[in-house]
Each structure stands twice: as structure tokens, then as C-alpha cells.
Short mmCIF file of C-alpha atoms in Angstrom, two decimals:
data_model
loop_
_atom_site.label_atom_id
_atom_site.label_comp_id
_atom_site.label_asym_id
_atom_site.label_seq_id
_atom_site.Cartn_x
_atom_site.Cartn_y
_atom_site.Cartn_z
CA UNK A 90 -84.76 -110.58 10.94
CA UNK A 91 -81.78 -112.83 11.58
CA UNK A 92 -78.73 -112.19 13.80
CA UNK A 93 -75.22 -113.56 13.50
CA UNK A 94 -72.54 -113.16 16.17
CA UNK A 95 -68.76 -113.38 15.88
CA UNK A 96 -67.34 -114.51 19.25
CA UNK A 97 -63.80 -114.17 17.84
CA UNK A 98 -64.37 -110.40 17.53
CA UNK A 99 -66.13 -110.07 20.92
CA UNK A 100 -64.36 -108.00 23.61
CA UNK A 101 -66.77 -108.89 26.40
CA UNK A 102 -68.09 -105.39 27.07
CA UNK A 103 -71.45 -106.97 27.87
CA UNK A 104 -73.56 -104.24 26.23
CA UNK A 105 -75.66 -106.83 24.37
CA UNK A 106 -76.48 -108.76 27.57
CA UNK A 107 -77.31 -105.53 29.35
CA UNK A 108 -79.57 -104.15 26.60
CA UNK A 109 -81.06 -107.28 25.00
CA UNK A 110 -80.91 -110.03 27.64
CA UNK A 111 -83.54 -112.16 25.85
CA UNK A 112 -81.29 -112.44 22.79
CA UNK A 113 -77.71 -112.54 24.04
CA UNK A 114 -75.65 -114.10 26.79
CA UNK A 115 -71.96 -114.46 27.66
CA UNK A 116 -70.45 -117.96 27.68
CA UNK A 117 -67.91 -119.29 30.20
CA UNK A 118 -65.19 -117.29 28.42
CA UNK A 119 -67.34 -114.16 28.64
CA UNK A 120 -67.90 -114.10 24.87
CA UNK A 121 -71.16 -113.41 23.09
CA UNK A 122 -73.61 -116.24 22.43
CA UNK A 123 -76.92 -115.93 20.64
CA UNK A 124 -79.89 -117.24 22.65
CA UNK A 125 -82.62 -116.87 20.02
CA UNK A 126 -83.48 -115.18 16.78
CA UNK A 127 -85.54 -112.11 17.57
CA UNK A 128 -89.31 -112.21 17.52
CA UNK A 129 -91.09 -109.08 16.32
CA UNK A 130 -91.00 -107.60 19.82
CA UNK A 131 -87.22 -108.01 20.07
CA UNK A 132 -86.19 -106.52 16.73
CA UNK A 133 -85.47 -103.05 18.04
CA UNK A 134 -83.48 -104.47 20.98
CA UNK A 135 -81.42 -106.46 18.47
CA UNK A 136 -80.62 -103.32 16.46
CA UNK A 137 -79.67 -101.45 19.65
CA UNK A 138 -77.33 -104.25 20.74
CA UNK A 139 -75.72 -104.41 17.32
CA UNK A 140 -75.22 -100.63 17.25
CA UNK A 141 -73.73 -100.53 20.76
CA UNK A 142 -71.31 -103.43 20.34
CA UNK A 143 -67.85 -101.79 20.49
CA UNK A 144 -66.17 -104.50 18.43
CA UNK A 145 -68.97 -104.93 15.89
CA UNK A 146 -69.40 -108.59 16.76
CA UNK A 147 -73.17 -108.57 16.21
CA UNK A 148 -74.68 -108.32 12.72
CA UNK A 149 -78.36 -107.86 12.11
CA UNK A 150 -79.70 -109.19 8.80
CA UNK A 151 -82.97 -107.41 8.08
CA UNK A 152 -85.84 -109.19 6.33
CA UNK B 169 -67.38 -90.17 6.67
CA UNK B 170 -70.27 -87.76 6.20
CA UNK B 171 -70.84 -85.01 8.73
CA UNK B 172 -74.56 -84.73 9.30
CA UNK B 173 -74.27 -81.32 10.96
CA UNK B 174 -75.98 -80.12 14.10
CA UNK B 175 -79.56 -81.16 14.77
CA UNK B 176 -82.37 -78.83 13.81
CA UNK B 177 -82.31 -76.20 16.56
CA UNK B 178 -85.04 -76.62 19.11
CA UNK B 179 -85.63 -74.91 22.38
CA UNK B 180 -84.00 -76.71 25.27
CA UNK B 181 -85.41 -76.06 28.74
CA UNK B 182 -81.88 -75.23 29.94
CA UNK B 183 -79.80 -72.87 27.82
CA UNK B 184 -76.31 -73.94 26.81
CA UNK B 185 -73.55 -72.08 28.57
CA UNK B 186 -71.46 -69.87 26.39
CA UNK B 187 -67.72 -69.54 26.26
CA UNK B 188 -65.97 -66.46 27.61
CA UNK B 189 -64.65 -64.18 24.83
CA UNK B 190 -61.55 -65.71 23.29
CA UNK B 191 -58.28 -63.80 23.02
CA UNK B 192 -56.85 -66.32 20.58
CA UNK B 193 -55.61 -64.60 17.43
CA UNK B 194 -56.01 -67.61 15.13
CA UNK B 195 -59.47 -69.01 15.78
CA UNK B 196 -58.73 -72.06 13.62
CA UNK B 197 -56.10 -73.22 16.10
CA UNK B 198 -56.95 -74.60 19.53
CA UNK B 199 -54.46 -75.08 22.31
CA UNK B 200 -54.32 -77.12 25.49
CA UNK B 201 -55.34 -77.14 28.25
CA UNK B 202 -58.92 -77.54 27.06
CA UNK B 203 -60.26 -77.50 30.61
CA UNK B 204 -59.70 -74.19 32.38
CA UNK B 205 -60.74 -72.46 35.61
CA UNK B 206 -63.95 -70.51 35.15
CA UNK B 207 -64.95 -72.41 32.01
CA UNK B 208 -67.71 -75.00 32.43
CA UNK B 209 -67.04 -78.59 31.47
CA UNK B 210 -67.40 -79.82 28.78
CA UNK B 211 -66.03 -76.54 27.39
CA UNK B 212 -68.64 -74.66 25.32
CA UNK B 213 -65.97 -74.46 22.59
CA UNK B 214 -66.52 -78.17 21.89
CA UNK B 215 -69.82 -77.28 20.18
CA UNK B 216 -67.90 -74.98 17.85
CA UNK B 217 -65.33 -77.69 17.06
CA UNK B 218 -68.11 -80.15 16.21
CA UNK B 219 -69.55 -77.68 13.69
CA UNK B 220 -66.25 -77.22 11.85
CA UNK B 221 -65.46 -79.09 8.66
CA UNK B 222 -63.08 -82.00 9.11
CA UNK B 223 -61.03 -82.12 12.31
CA UNK B 224 -59.56 -79.45 14.58
CA UNK B 225 -55.83 -78.91 14.75
CA UNK B 226 -54.35 -78.32 18.19
CA UNK B 227 -51.04 -78.02 20.00
CA UNK B 228 -50.25 -80.03 23.12
CA UNK B 229 -48.35 -78.50 26.06
CA UNK B 230 -45.16 -80.04 24.61
CA UNK B 231 -45.75 -78.21 21.33
CA UNK B 232 -46.70 -81.27 19.29
CA UNK B 233 -49.48 -81.00 16.72
CA UNK B 234 -52.52 -83.22 17.26
CA UNK B 235 -55.96 -83.64 15.70
CA UNK B 236 -58.97 -83.17 17.97
CA UNK B 237 -61.94 -85.39 17.15
CA UNK B 238 -65.25 -84.19 18.55
CA UNK B 239 -68.26 -85.64 16.70
CA UNK B 240 -69.76 -88.88 18.04
CA UNK B 241 -69.56 -90.62 14.67
CA UNK B 242 -65.94 -89.55 14.12
CA UNK B 243 -64.82 -90.58 17.62
CA UNK B 244 -66.26 -94.06 17.02
CA UNK B 245 -64.56 -94.18 13.61
CA UNK B 246 -61.15 -93.30 15.11
CA UNK B 247 -61.48 -95.81 17.94
CA UNK B 248 -62.23 -98.68 15.53
CA UNK B 249 -59.77 -97.90 12.73
CA UNK B 250 -56.95 -100.47 12.39
CA UNK B 251 -54.60 -97.80 10.97
CA UNK B 252 -54.82 -95.95 14.28
CA UNK B 253 -52.83 -97.22 17.27
CA UNK B 254 -53.06 -97.11 21.07
CA UNK B 255 -49.38 -97.83 21.53
CA UNK B 256 -47.59 -94.88 23.20
CA UNK B 257 -44.24 -96.11 21.92
CA UNK B 258 -45.13 -94.93 18.41
CA UNK B 259 -43.60 -91.61 17.43
CA UNK B 260 -46.21 -88.87 17.64
CA UNK B 261 -48.36 -90.42 20.38
CA UNK B 262 -49.99 -87.54 22.30
CA UNK B 263 -48.86 -86.67 25.81
CA UNK B 264 -51.65 -84.58 27.34
CA UNK B 265 -50.12 -83.95 30.75
CA UNK B 266 -50.12 -85.05 34.35
CA UNK B 267 -51.14 -88.56 35.20
CA UNK B 268 -50.98 -90.51 38.41
CA UNK B 269 -47.66 -91.63 39.87
CA UNK B 270 -47.02 -94.95 38.23
CA UNK B 271 -43.43 -95.34 37.13
CA UNK B 272 -43.18 -95.49 33.32
CA UNK B 273 -46.68 -96.87 32.84
CA UNK B 274 -46.23 -97.73 29.21
CA UNK B 275 -43.12 -99.78 29.86
CA UNK B 276 -44.66 -102.06 32.46
CA UNK B 277 -45.15 -105.51 30.88
CA UNK B 278 -48.85 -106.28 30.68
CA UNK B 279 -49.98 -102.65 30.30
CA UNK B 280 -52.35 -103.79 27.58
CA UNK B 281 -54.32 -100.54 27.05
CA UNK B 282 -51.14 -99.44 25.29
CA UNK B 283 -51.14 -102.41 22.90
CA UNK B 284 -52.93 -103.02 19.62
CA UNK B 285 -54.60 -106.17 18.33
CA UNK B 286 -53.57 -108.94 18.13
CA UNK B 287 -50.95 -108.45 20.90
CA UNK B 288 -53.58 -106.83 23.13
CA UNK B 289 -56.19 -109.56 22.67
CA UNK B 290 -54.47 -112.25 24.77
CA UNK B 291 -54.72 -110.01 27.85
CA UNK B 292 -58.27 -108.87 27.22
CA UNK B 293 -59.53 -112.41 26.53
CA UNK B 294 -57.99 -113.71 29.77
CA UNK B 295 -59.74 -110.96 31.77
CA UNK B 296 -63.18 -110.93 30.11
CA UNK B 297 -64.61 -113.79 32.24
CA UNK B 298 -63.85 -111.77 35.40
CA UNK B 299 -66.08 -108.87 34.31
CA UNK B 300 -69.13 -110.46 32.69
CA UNK B 301 -72.55 -109.03 33.49
CA UNK B 302 -73.32 -112.19 35.50
CA UNK B 303 -70.06 -112.07 37.47
CA UNK B 304 -70.49 -108.40 38.29
CA UNK B 305 -74.06 -108.95 39.49
CA UNK B 306 -72.74 -111.62 41.85
CA UNK B 307 -70.36 -109.02 43.35
CA UNK B 308 -73.23 -106.70 44.22
CA UNK B 309 -73.96 -107.89 47.79
CA UNK B 310 -70.28 -107.51 48.72
CA UNK B 311 -70.21 -104.02 47.17
CA UNK B 312 -73.30 -103.10 49.19
CA UNK B 313 -71.61 -104.25 52.40
CA UNK B 314 -68.51 -102.22 51.57
CA UNK B 315 -70.56 -99.09 50.92
CA UNK B 316 -72.66 -99.60 54.08
CA UNK B 317 -69.49 -99.91 56.15
CA UNK B 318 -68.15 -96.63 54.74
CA UNK B 319 -71.44 -94.93 55.56
CA UNK B 320 -71.41 -96.34 59.11
CA UNK B 321 -67.98 -94.79 59.67
CA UNK B 322 -68.96 -91.46 58.11
CA UNK B 323 -72.12 -91.21 60.21
CA UNK B 324 -70.26 -92.19 63.38
CA UNK B 325 -67.67 -89.48 62.76
CA UNK B 326 -70.10 -86.54 62.84
CA UNK B 327 -72.38 -84.59 60.53
CA UNK B 328 -69.91 -83.40 57.90
CA UNK B 329 -67.62 -85.21 55.47
CA UNK B 330 -65.50 -84.80 52.39
CA UNK B 331 -67.33 -87.17 50.07
CA UNK B 332 -64.30 -87.50 47.79
CA UNK B 333 -61.88 -88.69 50.50
CA UNK B 334 -64.43 -90.42 52.73
CA UNK B 335 -66.67 -92.11 50.16
CA UNK B 336 -65.95 -91.76 46.44
CA UNK B 337 -62.26 -92.78 46.55
CA UNK B 338 -62.45 -95.61 49.12
CA UNK B 339 -65.36 -97.43 47.43
CA UNK B 340 -63.62 -98.38 44.17
CA UNK B 341 -60.33 -99.03 45.97
CA UNK B 342 -61.99 -101.45 48.40
CA UNK B 343 -63.95 -103.11 45.58
CA UNK B 344 -60.82 -103.61 43.48
CA UNK B 345 -58.78 -104.90 46.39
CA UNK B 346 -61.50 -107.47 47.17
CA UNK B 347 -61.62 -108.45 43.49
CA UNK B 348 -57.86 -108.97 43.35
CA UNK B 349 -57.88 -111.01 46.52
CA UNK B 350 -56.10 -108.50 48.79
CA UNK B 351 -56.61 -109.87 52.34
CA UNK B 352 -58.98 -107.71 54.45
CA UNK B 353 -56.16 -106.85 56.85
CA UNK B 354 -54.20 -105.21 53.99
CA UNK B 355 -57.09 -103.24 52.48
CA UNK B 356 -56.43 -100.12 54.56
CA UNK B 357 -52.83 -100.07 53.34
CA UNK B 358 -53.96 -100.62 49.77
CA UNK B 359 -56.57 -97.88 50.06
CA UNK B 360 -54.18 -95.36 51.63
CA UNK B 361 -51.59 -95.88 48.88
CA UNK B 362 -54.11 -95.67 46.04
CA UNK B 363 -55.44 -92.45 47.54
CA UNK B 364 -51.99 -90.80 47.45
CA UNK B 365 -51.58 -91.98 43.87
CA UNK B 366 -54.55 -89.94 42.62
CA UNK B 367 -54.44 -86.89 44.87
CA UNK B 368 -52.76 -84.20 42.79
CA UNK B 369 -53.40 -81.50 45.36
CA UNK B 370 -52.73 -83.38 48.59
CA UNK B 371 -49.46 -85.03 47.60
CA UNK B 372 -46.21 -84.18 45.86
CA UNK B 373 -45.09 -85.90 42.69
CA UNK B 374 -42.43 -87.69 44.72
CA UNK B 375 -45.04 -89.00 47.15
CA UNK B 376 -47.14 -90.23 44.25
CA UNK B 377 -44.17 -92.02 42.70
CA UNK B 378 -43.37 -93.63 46.05
CA UNK B 379 -46.99 -94.74 46.50
CA UNK B 380 -46.94 -96.21 42.98
CA UNK B 381 -43.77 -98.16 43.72
CA UNK B 382 -45.15 -99.40 47.05
CA UNK B 383 -48.31 -100.63 45.35
CA UNK B 384 -46.34 -102.36 42.61
CA UNK B 385 -44.18 -104.04 45.26
CA UNK B 386 -47.29 -105.06 47.19
CA UNK B 387 -48.88 -106.46 44.02
CA UNK B 388 -45.76 -108.49 43.24
CA UNK B 389 -45.86 -109.93 46.75
CA UNK B 390 -49.56 -110.72 46.35
CA UNK B 391 -48.82 -112.62 43.13
CA UNK B 392 -46.13 -114.75 44.77
CA UNK B 393 -48.47 -115.51 47.71
CA UNK B 394 -51.26 -116.55 45.31
CA UNK B 395 -48.80 -118.75 43.40
CA UNK B 396 -48.18 -120.71 46.59
CA UNK B 397 -51.64 -120.53 48.15
CA UNK B 398 -54.27 -119.99 45.45
CA UNK B 399 -57.71 -118.76 46.51
CA UNK B 400 -61.03 -117.94 44.89
CA UNK B 401 -59.94 -114.64 43.38
CA UNK B 402 -58.93 -113.00 40.11
CA UNK B 403 -55.16 -113.26 40.66
CA UNK B 404 -55.33 -116.99 41.44
CA UNK B 405 -57.57 -117.63 38.43
CA UNK B 406 -55.28 -115.72 36.07
CA UNK B 407 -52.26 -117.63 37.37
CA UNK B 408 -54.08 -120.94 36.86
CA UNK B 409 -55.21 -119.90 33.35
CA UNK B 410 -51.61 -119.23 32.30
CA UNK B 411 -52.37 -116.97 29.32
CA UNK B 412 -50.72 -114.07 31.15
CA UNK B 413 -47.19 -114.76 32.44
CA UNK B 414 -46.49 -113.97 36.13
CA UNK B 415 -44.07 -111.15 35.12
CA UNK B 416 -46.84 -109.52 33.06
CA UNK B 417 -49.46 -109.96 35.74
CA UNK B 418 -48.23 -107.11 37.98
CA UNK B 419 -48.74 -104.63 35.12
CA UNK B 420 -52.19 -106.04 34.41
CA UNK B 421 -53.23 -105.71 38.06
CA UNK B 422 -51.80 -102.21 38.35
CA UNK B 423 -53.74 -101.28 35.22
CA UNK B 424 -57.00 -102.64 36.67
CA UNK B 425 -56.39 -100.57 39.78
CA UNK B 426 -55.55 -97.33 37.94
CA UNK B 427 -58.30 -97.73 35.35
CA UNK B 428 -60.97 -98.52 37.90
CA UNK B 429 -60.15 -96.21 40.78
CA UNK B 430 -60.12 -92.47 40.13
CA UNK B 431 -62.45 -92.78 37.13
CA UNK B 432 -65.13 -94.43 39.27
CA UNK B 433 -64.49 -92.08 42.19
CA UNK B 434 -64.91 -89.00 40.00
CA UNK B 435 -68.17 -90.34 38.61
CA UNK B 436 -69.47 -91.04 42.12
CA UNK B 437 -68.56 -87.56 43.42
CA UNK B 438 -69.73 -85.60 40.36
CA UNK B 439 -72.91 -87.67 40.22
CA UNK B 440 -73.73 -86.83 43.84
CA UNK B 441 -73.38 -83.10 43.09
CA UNK B 442 -75.60 -83.41 40.03
CA UNK B 443 -78.21 -85.38 41.96
CA UNK B 444 -78.20 -82.79 44.76
CA UNK B 445 -78.85 -80.08 42.18
CA UNK B 446 -81.43 -82.23 40.32
CA UNK B 447 -83.10 -83.95 43.30
CA UNK B 448 -86.03 -85.28 41.25
CA UNK B 449 -83.65 -87.98 39.93
CA UNK B 450 -82.20 -89.06 43.28
CA UNK B 451 -83.93 -92.43 43.49
CA UNK B 452 -83.82 -93.21 39.76
CA UNK B 453 -81.14 -95.73 38.67
CA UNK B 454 -81.17 -94.28 35.14
CA UNK B 455 -79.11 -91.43 36.62
CA UNK B 456 -76.06 -93.74 36.38
CA UNK B 457 -75.93 -93.92 32.57
CA UNK B 458 -76.75 -90.22 32.21
CA UNK B 459 -74.02 -89.29 34.73
CA UNK B 460 -71.49 -91.25 32.68
CA UNK B 461 -72.51 -89.36 29.54
CA UNK B 462 -73.06 -85.97 31.12
CA UNK B 463 -69.72 -85.68 32.94
CA UNK B 464 -67.53 -87.81 30.66
CA UNK B 465 -64.66 -87.80 33.16
CA UNK B 466 -62.30 -89.65 30.80
CA UNK B 467 -62.45 -86.97 28.09
CA UNK B 468 -58.69 -87.09 27.51
CA UNK B 469 -58.01 -90.78 28.01
CA UNK B 470 -58.55 -92.48 24.62
CA UNK B 471 -55.40 -91.13 22.97
CA UNK B 472 -54.23 -92.46 19.62
CA UNK B 473 -51.65 -92.07 16.85
CA UNK B 474 -51.99 -92.83 13.14
CA UNK B 475 -49.57 -95.56 12.06
CA UNK B 476 -50.58 -95.24 8.38
CA UNK B 477 -52.09 -92.33 6.48
CA UNK B 478 -55.81 -92.37 7.24
CA UNK B 479 -58.81 -90.18 6.47
CA UNK B 480 -61.30 -89.24 9.20
CA UNK B 481 -64.20 -86.82 8.56
CA UNK B 482 -62.61 -85.98 5.21
CA UNK B 483 -59.36 -84.93 6.88
CA UNK B 484 -56.12 -86.69 5.96
CA UNK B 485 -54.20 -87.69 9.08
CA UNK B 486 -50.64 -88.59 8.24
CA UNK B 487 -48.78 -91.53 9.74
CA UNK B 488 -47.10 -90.34 12.94
CA UNK B 489 -49.67 -87.65 13.76
CA UNK B 490 -51.35 -87.75 17.15
CA UNK B 491 -55.11 -87.95 17.59
CA UNK B 492 -57.13 -86.84 20.62
CA UNK B 493 -60.71 -88.14 20.51
CA UNK B 494 -62.65 -86.00 23.00
CA UNK B 495 -65.30 -88.27 24.47
CA UNK B 496 -67.01 -85.41 26.33
CA UNK B 497 -67.46 -83.65 22.98
CA UNK B 498 -68.88 -86.82 21.41
CA UNK B 499 -71.19 -87.34 24.38
CA UNK B 500 -72.55 -83.81 23.96
CA UNK B 501 -73.06 -84.12 20.19
CA UNK B 502 -76.51 -82.61 19.49
CA UNK B 503 -77.05 -84.92 16.52
CA UNK B 504 -77.06 -87.92 18.89
CA UNK B 505 -78.18 -86.49 22.26
CA UNK B 506 -80.95 -83.90 22.16
CA UNK B 507 -80.27 -80.91 24.44
CA UNK B 508 -76.99 -82.55 25.50
CA UNK B 509 -76.16 -79.99 28.20
CA UNK B 510 -79.25 -81.02 30.14
CA UNK B 511 -78.98 -83.74 32.78
CA UNK B 512 -81.91 -85.92 31.79
CA UNK B 513 -81.81 -89.55 32.95
CA UNK B 514 -85.03 -90.28 31.04
CA UNK B 515 -83.17 -89.98 27.73
CA UNK B 516 -81.51 -92.98 26.12
CA UNK B 517 -77.89 -92.23 27.01
CA UNK B 518 -76.52 -95.71 26.35
CA UNK B 519 -74.76 -94.94 23.07
CA UNK B 520 -72.37 -92.61 24.92
CA UNK B 521 -68.65 -93.24 24.53
CA UNK B 522 -67.74 -92.43 28.15
CA UNK B 523 -66.13 -95.89 28.34
CA UNK B 524 -64.44 -95.46 24.97
CA UNK B 525 -65.25 -97.59 21.95
CA UNK B 526 -63.60 -100.37 19.98
CA UNK B 527 -61.53 -103.20 21.46
CA UNK B 528 -60.31 -101.03 24.35
CA UNK B 529 -63.78 -100.09 25.57
CA UNK B 530 -63.69 -100.26 29.37
CA UNK B 531 -63.47 -103.85 30.53
CA UNK B 532 -64.87 -102.98 33.96
CA UNK B 533 -67.79 -100.87 32.76
CA UNK B 534 -70.48 -103.09 34.27
CA UNK B 535 -68.68 -103.11 37.60
CA UNK B 536 -68.53 -99.31 37.49
CA UNK B 537 -72.28 -99.17 36.81
CA UNK B 538 -73.01 -101.31 39.88
CA UNK B 539 -70.61 -99.31 42.08
CA UNK B 540 -72.23 -96.02 41.04
CA UNK B 541 -75.77 -97.35 41.47
CA UNK B 542 -75.03 -98.73 44.94
CA UNK B 543 -73.07 -95.61 45.96
CA UNK B 544 -75.95 -93.23 45.06
CA UNK B 545 -78.72 -95.44 46.36
CA UNK B 546 -77.18 -96.16 49.76
CA UNK B 547 -75.94 -92.60 50.28
CA UNK B 548 -79.38 -91.03 49.80
CA UNK B 549 -81.14 -93.84 51.71
CA UNK B 550 -78.91 -93.45 54.73
CA UNK B 551 -78.53 -89.66 54.58
CA UNK B 552 -81.73 -88.27 53.05
CA UNK B 553 -80.92 -84.76 54.28
CA UNK B 554 -77.50 -84.61 52.59
CA UNK B 555 -76.48 -81.10 51.51
CA UNK B 556 -73.47 -79.45 49.90
CA UNK B 557 -71.35 -77.56 52.44
CA UNK B 558 -70.03 -75.12 49.81
CA UNK B 559 -71.71 -73.35 46.90
CA UNK B 560 -71.73 -75.45 43.71
CA UNK B 561 -69.47 -72.95 41.97
CA UNK B 562 -67.01 -73.14 44.87
CA UNK B 563 -66.19 -76.83 44.37
CA UNK B 564 -62.53 -77.61 43.70
CA UNK B 565 -62.41 -78.94 40.14
CA UNK B 566 -59.43 -80.87 38.84
CA UNK B 567 -58.31 -78.60 36.03
CA UNK B 568 -54.77 -79.88 36.02
CA UNK B 569 -55.24 -83.64 35.76
CA UNK B 570 -56.08 -85.87 32.83
CA UNK B 571 -59.35 -86.99 34.42
CA UNK B 572 -62.13 -84.52 35.10
CA UNK B 573 -63.26 -84.63 38.72
CA UNK B 574 -63.39 -82.91 42.09
CA UNK B 575 -60.54 -82.43 44.55
CA UNK B 576 -63.00 -82.52 47.43
CA UNK B 577 -66.71 -82.52 48.04
CA UNK B 578 -67.65 -81.02 51.43
CA UNK B 579 -71.11 -82.10 52.57
CA UNK B 580 -73.18 -81.97 55.75
CA UNK B 581 -76.37 -83.53 57.05
#
């Protein structure tokens, strides 16, 4: 699994940081940054964060 | 958009409440108000609307036709569709009724919930750094002190209180005033004016308008003080950033106040009632997310209008037609939340749309979560023998305001 983030779409709701803190953070502008590609134990957290993001700024690429 | 239909029926430990017999002659048509005395909230009718094909046609109090959107998937689709606008200046934008006493909200410069992208984005982007998860966590000790101080006063005053007036309303007002940089000596004034603004029963419309004007005047004065003597606060930082012009800033600050005050207060008060009736969850922080979903106080807040013809759930919505996404209906959608009418903090409630969805999803949501968590935790720590002072079905529910909540919450200990 690979994740891409689009900070230009981010609205800073913080759902990703709240639900998958090992994968996502907010930069000084409060916008999404990717900390790491998910290991096997983080894949479901990545899908949750992507599904919750209100501005669809997180894309999960399976495989 | 495919409608997956209701989940396979299973037995829920708590039965869903049923609607009283309807006297409506045309069952296909639904009229406002959706929230009525004697009918539980969310209205049991919402389950029926979710099961219907397409969308549900309704009439607002002003006679205008609007589309009600009730399924979780459809509410998210509406709130992310670029052909659908948040701007109340568009013809056909729904007007659902009484709001708090802010003069001509939608014409205040900087009232960015009523703007669409890209116009909206400049405001949102400037404010995002103020509400990050990290920033909000740093506010927690101050919020705890504020809540403790309220509890000290309540306990010193006797063994009864109205938890709406004495606890739920002051907490968000004091938190917002600290965030904005209102000096401590002015916080009582700020709190008293915000209280009038949201009390539909305790104040006249004229009093609410006056309170709104006084707050706006106060906010303008605060901005000019921060221009001269900047401090370590949101207003000073926004002035230094420059993305929002000083004449727009008063609308932005008023919006933060309105958006964060009564909504949070209603969640605190309703959550306390639910915890008192489900005491096994009293010391479980997961109650916060489930309270947000379960009560969905902002059911009628995410109003929209189609600016181009658009199809949602197979229904054509024409340009100029109003849309009312009902977040309480989406948050009780059986295909997403099993046994939705049960208060069950052990479920995964996080995909609720209580804070809306799309680019307008609540900016202060993580602050609200901390305020609710601290408010419940401290209340039950300090007053473990807290009890309702009226029967649950005797609580004064706000039927006549846009937000769902309680007029008062009498308690004793």
C-alpha cells in the first residue's frame, strides 16, 4: 500500500492526525503531511483516515 | 449514486421509537418543522425518508420547496458537490427559521461559511493553524482550569444548578474569549452577551439583536486594540498574517463565536443527560464521539442550494432549488451505524457527519471534542452524585430553534 496526500485540497479538519497519528501530521500551516508509508499494521488506519477526510486529500493506492 | 437500502434487520437491544400517527394527507410530502413537541429526536420519520427512492420533497415555513437528504452516503455527496453552493445570496437558498440575533449574518464581510471555494479558502487557510490537533491539545490545561472554576462557583452556590446556564453555555464562551484574546476582565461581559444571543426563551428578539450588535462593537474594539498592542492570541496572529483584511476580521471572529458556542453547549448539556441515563459510560471518553453522532445538534445547519442542475440519489435537482441535508438522519443511517438509536460509545462513531462534511466541515471540531471531554470528566469527578432535578421527559427541548438542544437542565447533588 502507498499513500499520497494533496495539501492543496486539505481543509485542516485533523481527522487523519486524530485517527492515524503514526502516518499523518499537520505542518506549520495546519495542512496534511505524510510521515511514513503504512506498514502492514497501519493499513486499516490509512483506509480509515482516507475515508474520513472531508476534502478527499488522502488517496490510498492498494497493492 | 446507488442506494444500498437498510441493513439486514437484526434485533437491537433497544427498540426504535415509532412516530405518532400522521394526519398528513399526502404522505409523499413532508413539511417543516421537522422537530416537534412530543416527537423524539431524531424524528422516527427520518427512517422512513431514508427508505424512500431518491430524495424527499418538503416545504419550508416560507412555502419554498426544498429537497431533504437523509442517507449518509447522499449527505456526503451533497456536501462535496461543486455544483451545490453554501452561499445564501443565491436564489432558492433555504431559510429554515429562527437563528441567533446577529444582524444580517450573511452580509457581514468575512462570514465565510456562506462562501464557496475558492473565495472561501483564503479564510479557512488563514484559520487552520489555530485549530490543529496539536494546538488544541495545548489549550487543554487552560480549558481544565476554566471548567474547574465554573464547578467551584456552582458548588459554592448550593446543591442545585441549571447546567445549561451555569455550565454548558459559559464553558465554550469562556474558551472562545480566551482564544480570541479577550482580556480576563472583559470575559464576564462577553459571556453575558453571548448568553442572551442564544437564549430563545429567556430573551426577546430585540434583546438578542442588541446583544449581537454589542458583541460586534466589542469585537471591532478588540481588533483595533490588537492592531496597536499585539499579543499572543488568534486576533493578533491573523492581523500579522494579513490574509484576512481588518474589515473582514470582525465577521470571522463573530462566526467563530456563533459556530462554537451554542453548538458546543448543546452537546455538553445533552451529553450529560445521556450519561446520567446510561451511567455505565460516565468515565469513558468514547462517549464524546457517540454523543456527537447520537444527538446531532446541528441537524439543520448544513444548508445548500444547487447552482447547476445536479443529480443526487438518482433525483434531478434543478439549479435554484434548495437542499437540506439532515445530518441527524445521516448519523442514524442503519447501513452505516448498527442499531443507530442506541447510545453505544463502544461503536465506531467517527464517520458521523455531525460536524458536516466537505470543505466546510467544522474548523473547531477538535476543540469541541476537548471541551466536551473535559466538561464530562470534571463534572462527574467533582459531583459524583449528580442527578436530574426533573424527569427526563420533562426537560425543556428547543423545538423552535435551528439547533437541537435544551433550554435548561435542572440538576441537584
